Coordinates of C-alpha atoms in Angstrom, one line a residue:
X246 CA 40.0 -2.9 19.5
X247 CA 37.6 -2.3 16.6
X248 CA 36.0 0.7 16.0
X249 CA 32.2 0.8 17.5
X250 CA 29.5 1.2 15.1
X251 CA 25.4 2.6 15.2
X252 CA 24.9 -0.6 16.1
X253 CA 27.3 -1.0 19.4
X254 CA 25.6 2.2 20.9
X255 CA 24.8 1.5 24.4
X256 CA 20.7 1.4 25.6
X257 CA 21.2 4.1 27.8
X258 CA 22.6 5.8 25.5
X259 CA 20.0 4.9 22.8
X260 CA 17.1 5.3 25.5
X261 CA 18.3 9.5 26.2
X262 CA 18.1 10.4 22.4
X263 CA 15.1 8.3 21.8
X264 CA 13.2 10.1 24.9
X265 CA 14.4 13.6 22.8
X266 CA 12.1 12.6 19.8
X267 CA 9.3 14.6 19.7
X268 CA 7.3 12.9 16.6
X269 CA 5.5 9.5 16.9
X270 CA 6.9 8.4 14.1
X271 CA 10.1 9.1 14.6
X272 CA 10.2 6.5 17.8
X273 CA 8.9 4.3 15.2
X274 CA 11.6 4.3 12.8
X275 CA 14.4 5.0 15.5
X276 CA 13.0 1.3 16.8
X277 CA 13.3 -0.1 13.5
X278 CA 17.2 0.5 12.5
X279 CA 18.2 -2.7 14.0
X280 CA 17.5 -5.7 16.3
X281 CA 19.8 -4.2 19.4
X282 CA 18.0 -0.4 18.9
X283 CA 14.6 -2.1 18.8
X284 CA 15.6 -4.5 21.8
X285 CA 16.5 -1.4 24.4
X286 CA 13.6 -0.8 25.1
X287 CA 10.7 -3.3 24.5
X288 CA 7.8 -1.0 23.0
X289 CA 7.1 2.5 22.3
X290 CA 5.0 2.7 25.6
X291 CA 8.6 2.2 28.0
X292 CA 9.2 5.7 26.7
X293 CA 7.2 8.9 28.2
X294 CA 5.0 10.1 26.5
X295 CA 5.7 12.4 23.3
X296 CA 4.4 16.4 23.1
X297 CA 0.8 16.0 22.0
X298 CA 0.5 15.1 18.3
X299 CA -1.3 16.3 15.4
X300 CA -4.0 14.6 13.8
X301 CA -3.3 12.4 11.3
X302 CA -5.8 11.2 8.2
X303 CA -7.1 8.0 7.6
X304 CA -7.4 7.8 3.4
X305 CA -9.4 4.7 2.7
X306 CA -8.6 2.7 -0.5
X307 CA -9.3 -0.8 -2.4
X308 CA -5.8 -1.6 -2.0
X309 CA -4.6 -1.0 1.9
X310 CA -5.4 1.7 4.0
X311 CA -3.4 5.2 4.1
X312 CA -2.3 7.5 6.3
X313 CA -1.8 11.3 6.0
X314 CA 0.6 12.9 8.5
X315 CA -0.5 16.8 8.8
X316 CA 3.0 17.5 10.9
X317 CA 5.2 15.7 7.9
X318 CA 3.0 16.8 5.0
X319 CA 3.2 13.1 3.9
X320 CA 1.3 10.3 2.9
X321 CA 2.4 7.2 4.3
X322 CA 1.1 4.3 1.4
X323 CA 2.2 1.0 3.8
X324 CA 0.6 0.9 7.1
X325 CA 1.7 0.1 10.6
X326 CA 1.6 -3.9 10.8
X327 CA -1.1 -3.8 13.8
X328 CA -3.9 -3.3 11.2
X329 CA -5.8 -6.3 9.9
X330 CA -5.8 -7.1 6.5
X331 CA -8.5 -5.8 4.2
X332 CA -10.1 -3.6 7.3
X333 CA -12.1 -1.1 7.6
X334 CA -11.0 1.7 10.3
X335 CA -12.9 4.4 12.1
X336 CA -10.8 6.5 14.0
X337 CA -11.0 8.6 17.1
X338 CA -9.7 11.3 19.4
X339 CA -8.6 8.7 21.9
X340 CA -6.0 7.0 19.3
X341 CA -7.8 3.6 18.9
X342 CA -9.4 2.6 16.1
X343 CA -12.6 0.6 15.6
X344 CA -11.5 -2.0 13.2
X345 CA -14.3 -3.6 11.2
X346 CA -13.6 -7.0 9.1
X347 CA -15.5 -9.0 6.4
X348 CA -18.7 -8.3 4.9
X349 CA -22.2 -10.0 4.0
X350 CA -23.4 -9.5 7.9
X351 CA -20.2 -11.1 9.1
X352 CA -18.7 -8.7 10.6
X353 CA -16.0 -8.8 12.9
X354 CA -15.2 -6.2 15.2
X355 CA -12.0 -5.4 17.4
X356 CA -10.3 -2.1 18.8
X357 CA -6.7 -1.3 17.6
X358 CA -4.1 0.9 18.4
X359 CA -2.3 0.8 15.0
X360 CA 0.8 2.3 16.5
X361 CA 1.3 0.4 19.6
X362 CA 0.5 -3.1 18.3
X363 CA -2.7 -3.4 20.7
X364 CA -5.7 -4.9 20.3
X365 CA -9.1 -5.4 21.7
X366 CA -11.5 -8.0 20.5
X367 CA -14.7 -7.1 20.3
X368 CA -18.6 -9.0 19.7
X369 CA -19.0 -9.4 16.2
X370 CA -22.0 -7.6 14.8
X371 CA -25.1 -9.2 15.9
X372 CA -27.1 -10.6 12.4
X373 CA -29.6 -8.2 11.3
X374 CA -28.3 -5.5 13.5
X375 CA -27.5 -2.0 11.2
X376 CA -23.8 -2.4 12.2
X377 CA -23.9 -5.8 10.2
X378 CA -24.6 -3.3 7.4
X379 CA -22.5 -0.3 8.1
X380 CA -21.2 1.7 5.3
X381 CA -17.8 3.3 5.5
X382 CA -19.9 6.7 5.8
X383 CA -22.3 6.2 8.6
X384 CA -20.4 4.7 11.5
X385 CA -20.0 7.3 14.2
X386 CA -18.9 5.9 17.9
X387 CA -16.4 6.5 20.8
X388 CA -15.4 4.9 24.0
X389 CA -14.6 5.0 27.6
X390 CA -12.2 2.6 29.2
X391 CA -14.9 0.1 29.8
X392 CA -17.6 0.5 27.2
X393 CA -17.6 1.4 23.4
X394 CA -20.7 2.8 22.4
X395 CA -21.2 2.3 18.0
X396 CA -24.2 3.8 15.8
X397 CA -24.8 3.3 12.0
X398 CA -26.2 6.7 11.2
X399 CA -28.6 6.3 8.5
X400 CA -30.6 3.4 10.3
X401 CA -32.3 3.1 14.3
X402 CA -30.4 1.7 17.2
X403 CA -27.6 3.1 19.4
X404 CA -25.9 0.0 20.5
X405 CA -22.6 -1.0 23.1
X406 CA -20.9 -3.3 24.6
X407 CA -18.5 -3.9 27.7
X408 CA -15.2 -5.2 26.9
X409 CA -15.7 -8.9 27.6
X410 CA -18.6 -9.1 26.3
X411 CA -19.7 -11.8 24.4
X412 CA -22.6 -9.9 22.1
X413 CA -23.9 -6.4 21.3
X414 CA -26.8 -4.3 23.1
X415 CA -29.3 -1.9 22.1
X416 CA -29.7 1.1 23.9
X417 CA -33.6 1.1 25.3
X418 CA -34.1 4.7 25.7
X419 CA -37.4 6.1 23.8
X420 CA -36.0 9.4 22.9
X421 CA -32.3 7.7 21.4
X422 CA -33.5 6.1 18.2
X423 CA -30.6 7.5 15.8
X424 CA -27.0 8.8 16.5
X425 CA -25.0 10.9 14.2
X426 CA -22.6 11.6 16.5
X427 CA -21.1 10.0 19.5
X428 CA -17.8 11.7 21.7
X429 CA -17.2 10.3 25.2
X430 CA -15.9 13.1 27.8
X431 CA -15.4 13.5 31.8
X432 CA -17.5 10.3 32.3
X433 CA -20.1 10.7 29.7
X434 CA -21.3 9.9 26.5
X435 CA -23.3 12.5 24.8
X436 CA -25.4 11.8 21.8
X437 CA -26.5 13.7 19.0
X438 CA -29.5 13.0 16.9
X439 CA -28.9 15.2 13.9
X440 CA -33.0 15.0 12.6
X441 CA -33.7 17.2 15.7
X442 CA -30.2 18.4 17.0
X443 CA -30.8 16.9 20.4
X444 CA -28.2 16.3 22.6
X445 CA -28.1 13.1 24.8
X446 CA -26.1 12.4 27.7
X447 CA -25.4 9.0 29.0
X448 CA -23.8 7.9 32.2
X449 CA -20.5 6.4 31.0
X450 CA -21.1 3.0 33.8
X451 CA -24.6 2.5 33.9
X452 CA -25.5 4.0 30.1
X453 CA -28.5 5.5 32.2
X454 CA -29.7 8.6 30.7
X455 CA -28.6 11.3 33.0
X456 CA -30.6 14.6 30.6
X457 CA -30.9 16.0 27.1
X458 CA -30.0 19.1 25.8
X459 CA -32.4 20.5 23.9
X460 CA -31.4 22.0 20.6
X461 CA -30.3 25.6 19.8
X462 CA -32.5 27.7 17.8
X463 CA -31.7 26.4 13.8
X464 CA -32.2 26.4 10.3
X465 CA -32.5 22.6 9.8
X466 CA -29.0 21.5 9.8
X467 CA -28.2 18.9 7.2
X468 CA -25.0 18.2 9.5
X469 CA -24.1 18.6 12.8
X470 CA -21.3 17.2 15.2
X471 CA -20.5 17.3 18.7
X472 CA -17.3 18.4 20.8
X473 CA -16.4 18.2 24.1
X474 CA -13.5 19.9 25.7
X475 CA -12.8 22.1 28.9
X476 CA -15.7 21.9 30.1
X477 CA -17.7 23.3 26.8
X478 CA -19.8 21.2 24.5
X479 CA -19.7 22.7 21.1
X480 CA -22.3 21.8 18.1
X481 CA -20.7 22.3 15.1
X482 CA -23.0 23.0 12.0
X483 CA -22.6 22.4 8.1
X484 CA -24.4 25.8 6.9
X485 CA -27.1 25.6 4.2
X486 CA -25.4 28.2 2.1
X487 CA -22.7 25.6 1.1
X488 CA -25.6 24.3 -1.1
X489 CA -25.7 27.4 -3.0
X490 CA -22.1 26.3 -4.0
X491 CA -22.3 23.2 -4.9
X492 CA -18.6 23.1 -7.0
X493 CA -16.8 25.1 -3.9
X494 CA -15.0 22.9 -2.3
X495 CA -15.2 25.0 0.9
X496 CA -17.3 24.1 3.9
X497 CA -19.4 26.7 6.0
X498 CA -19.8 26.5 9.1
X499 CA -21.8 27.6 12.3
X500 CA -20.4 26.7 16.0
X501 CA -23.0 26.9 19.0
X502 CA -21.7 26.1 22.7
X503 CA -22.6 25.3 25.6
X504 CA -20.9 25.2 29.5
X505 CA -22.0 22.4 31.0
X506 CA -20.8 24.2 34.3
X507 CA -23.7 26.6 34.3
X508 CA -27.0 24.7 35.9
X509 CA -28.8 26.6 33.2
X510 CA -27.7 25.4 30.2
X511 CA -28.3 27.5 27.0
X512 CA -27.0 27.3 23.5
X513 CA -25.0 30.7 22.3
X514 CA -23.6 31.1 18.7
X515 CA -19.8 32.0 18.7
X516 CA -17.4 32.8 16.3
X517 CA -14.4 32.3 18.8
X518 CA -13.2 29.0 20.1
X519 CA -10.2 30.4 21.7
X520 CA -6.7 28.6 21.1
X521 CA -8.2 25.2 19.6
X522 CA -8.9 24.1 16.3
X523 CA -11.5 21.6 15.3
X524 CA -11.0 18.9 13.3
X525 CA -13.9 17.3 11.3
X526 CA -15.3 14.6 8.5
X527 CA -18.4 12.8 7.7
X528 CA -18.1 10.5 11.0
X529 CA -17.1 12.4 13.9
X530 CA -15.3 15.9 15.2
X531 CA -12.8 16.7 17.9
X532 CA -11.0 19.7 19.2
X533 CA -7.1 19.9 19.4
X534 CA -5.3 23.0 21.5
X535 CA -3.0 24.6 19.5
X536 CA -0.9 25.6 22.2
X537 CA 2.7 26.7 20.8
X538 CA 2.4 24.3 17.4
X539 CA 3.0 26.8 14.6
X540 CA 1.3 23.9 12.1
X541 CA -2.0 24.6 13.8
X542 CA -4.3 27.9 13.4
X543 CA -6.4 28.8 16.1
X544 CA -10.0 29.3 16.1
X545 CA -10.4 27.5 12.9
X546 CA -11.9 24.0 11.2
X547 CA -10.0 22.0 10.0
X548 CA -12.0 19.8 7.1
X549 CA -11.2 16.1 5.0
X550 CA -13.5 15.8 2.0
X551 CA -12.9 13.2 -0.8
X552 CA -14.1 13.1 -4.2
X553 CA -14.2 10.4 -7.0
X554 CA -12.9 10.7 -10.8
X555 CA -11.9 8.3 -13.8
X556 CA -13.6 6.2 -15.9
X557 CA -15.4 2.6 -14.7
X558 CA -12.3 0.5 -15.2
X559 CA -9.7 3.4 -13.6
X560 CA -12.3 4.9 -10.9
X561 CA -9.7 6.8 -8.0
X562 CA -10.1 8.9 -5.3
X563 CA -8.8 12.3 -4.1
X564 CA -9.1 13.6 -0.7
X565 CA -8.5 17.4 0.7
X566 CA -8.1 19.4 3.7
X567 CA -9.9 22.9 4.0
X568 CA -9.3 25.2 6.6
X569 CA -12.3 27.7 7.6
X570 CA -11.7 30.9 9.4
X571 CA -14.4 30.8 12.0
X572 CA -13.4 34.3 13.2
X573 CA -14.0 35.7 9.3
X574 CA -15.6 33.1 7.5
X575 CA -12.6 32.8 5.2
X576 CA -11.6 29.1 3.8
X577 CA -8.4 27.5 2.2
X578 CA -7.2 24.8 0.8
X579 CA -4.2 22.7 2.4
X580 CA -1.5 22.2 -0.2
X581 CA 0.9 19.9 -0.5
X582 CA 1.7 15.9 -0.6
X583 CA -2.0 15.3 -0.1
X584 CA -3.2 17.0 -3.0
X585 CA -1.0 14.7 -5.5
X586 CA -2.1 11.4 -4.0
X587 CA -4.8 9.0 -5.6
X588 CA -6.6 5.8 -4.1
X589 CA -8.1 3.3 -5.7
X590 CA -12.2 3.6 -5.6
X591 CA -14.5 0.7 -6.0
X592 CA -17.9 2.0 -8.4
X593 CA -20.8 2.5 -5.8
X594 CA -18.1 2.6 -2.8
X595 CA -18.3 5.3 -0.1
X596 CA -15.0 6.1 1.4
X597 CA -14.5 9.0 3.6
X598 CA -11.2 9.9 5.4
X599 CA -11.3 10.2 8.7
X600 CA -9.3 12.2 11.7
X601 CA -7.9 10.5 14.4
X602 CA -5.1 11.5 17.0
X603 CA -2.3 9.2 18.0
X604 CA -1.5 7.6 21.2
X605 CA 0.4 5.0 23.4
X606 CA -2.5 4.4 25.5

């Protein structure tokens, strides 16, 4: 009888230890040692689901798209097979990605879940719409199971579209003309326009405006997010002293919240967001419980900035993570394999990261 091998392992065997693995990615490569490991069970979604995970960073770059695990401390330079070739992503808290392809108002549009292999196609950006022009800095948007809702920020129109449809729609509403940030949560979109900090909400169906949320008292933000979580909707805001140091690479930053539970609703300033962290770029910001994860530090904001260096013939990017004590106001710098790494940069080319959380949904 010859001896058994990895190989020879029986799938329920194979099915008990892969259930035991914790990380994302480690289901990944456990499915990718051989044809009979891969084969017992048919996708990552046959296993239960995995113990929330960190966020992970989108690094754009001329050559393919990377990814920064905050849980590994690794860059990962070649990326799942489920993303399109030369693509553009936007991620979100819901672990799809809005995939954007081509250029030159051909845009074609589709949601992917890089991880899982799925994919949604969408209506390809209506000529002369902004998001046949979107930068790789403006696009904010989110989703709901039915309805994606997409805004380029630095030109009018909200627009959306139900999946199956076959073209894009504006938004008529008098008082939505710009969005600089979307988040979709219990049923809702909610809106932010940054030029007057206005909040506003959307029924998640009908798109029907259900009220808006007027802004708190502030020193003209030059950027503002939105978050949504148990029940509180926080506006997070890019303070005007970080222009007072402008070769700092720290952010500072002000929170406001509100309960949408109380029939009065009323902006407070806080300085405690109790045991979640928020997790922010250019595009878009989300709140992750920290729960028992000894990687994650309540009550804090977790930031991705990128910079450009070199010459016109060797231009590169870096990218960085800051961490800002909301509690103290105090700010660090994430060491580690992120700090080493190096994209390519196009001259004139925006390219932000971007946060996104995983998911086999």
């Amino acid at each position: 009888m010859a001896p058994m091998g990895w190989s020879d392992l029986p799938s329920e065997l194979l099915i008990t230890i892969a259930r035991n693995l914790t990380e994302f990615t480690d289901r990944i490569r456990f499915r990718s040692v051989c044809s009979h490991w891969r084969s017992s069970f048919p996708s990552l979604s046959f296993l239960p689901l995995p113990p929330q995970q960190l966020p992970w960073l989108v690094l754009p770059s001329t050559t393919c798209t990377h990814f920064y695990s905050l849980s590994e401390n690794r860059v990962y330079a070649t990326p799942p097979p489920g993303i399109p070739n030369n693509s553009r992503l936007f991620g979100s808290a819901s672990g799809w990605f809005l995939s954007l392809s081509g250029r030159n108002r051909h845009i074609t549009i589709s949601l992917i879940n890089p991880f899982t292999g799925a994919s949604i196609g969408l209506p390809s950006a209506n000529p002369g719409s902004s998001l046949a022009y979107v930068g790789d800095d403006t696009l904010v948007w989110d989703r709901s199971d039915l309805v994606v809702v997409a805004a380029c920020n630095t030109r009018e129109g909200v627009f959306y579209c139900r999946l199956g449809d076959s073209a894009w729609s504006s938004i008529e509403n008098q008082e939505l003309n710009t969005a600089s940030s979307i988040t979709f949560y219990d049923g809702k979109f909610y809106i932010l326009q940054v030029d007057m900090c206005e909040t506003t909400v959307l029924d998640g169906e009908t798109l029907e405006q259900i009220t808006v949320i007027a802004a708190p008292q502030l020193n003209t933000p030059v950027e503002a997010h939105l978050s949504v979580s148990s029940g509180e909707l926080l506006l997070l805001v890019k303070s005007r002293w970080m222009y007072l140091f402008p070769d700092c690479d720290s952010q500072f930053y002000k929170v406001h919240r509100v309960d949408l539970n109380d029939e009065l609703v009323e902006w407070s300033e806080v300085n405690d967001i109790g045991n979640r962290a928020l997790f922010v770029d250019n595009l878009h910001c989300f709140s992750v419980e920290v729960g028992d994860n000894s990687l994650l530090k309540r009550n804090c904001i977790y930031s991705a900035q990128s910079k450009t260096s070199g010459g016109s013939r060797n231009l590169s990017r870096s990218y960085s993570i800051s961490i800002f004590y909301l509690g103290n106001g105090n700010c660090e710098c994430i060491e580690g394999a992120l700090i080493k790494f190096r994209a390519a940069s196009s001259r004139g080319a925006v390219s932000v990261p971007t946060w996104a959380l995983l998911s086999l949904n």
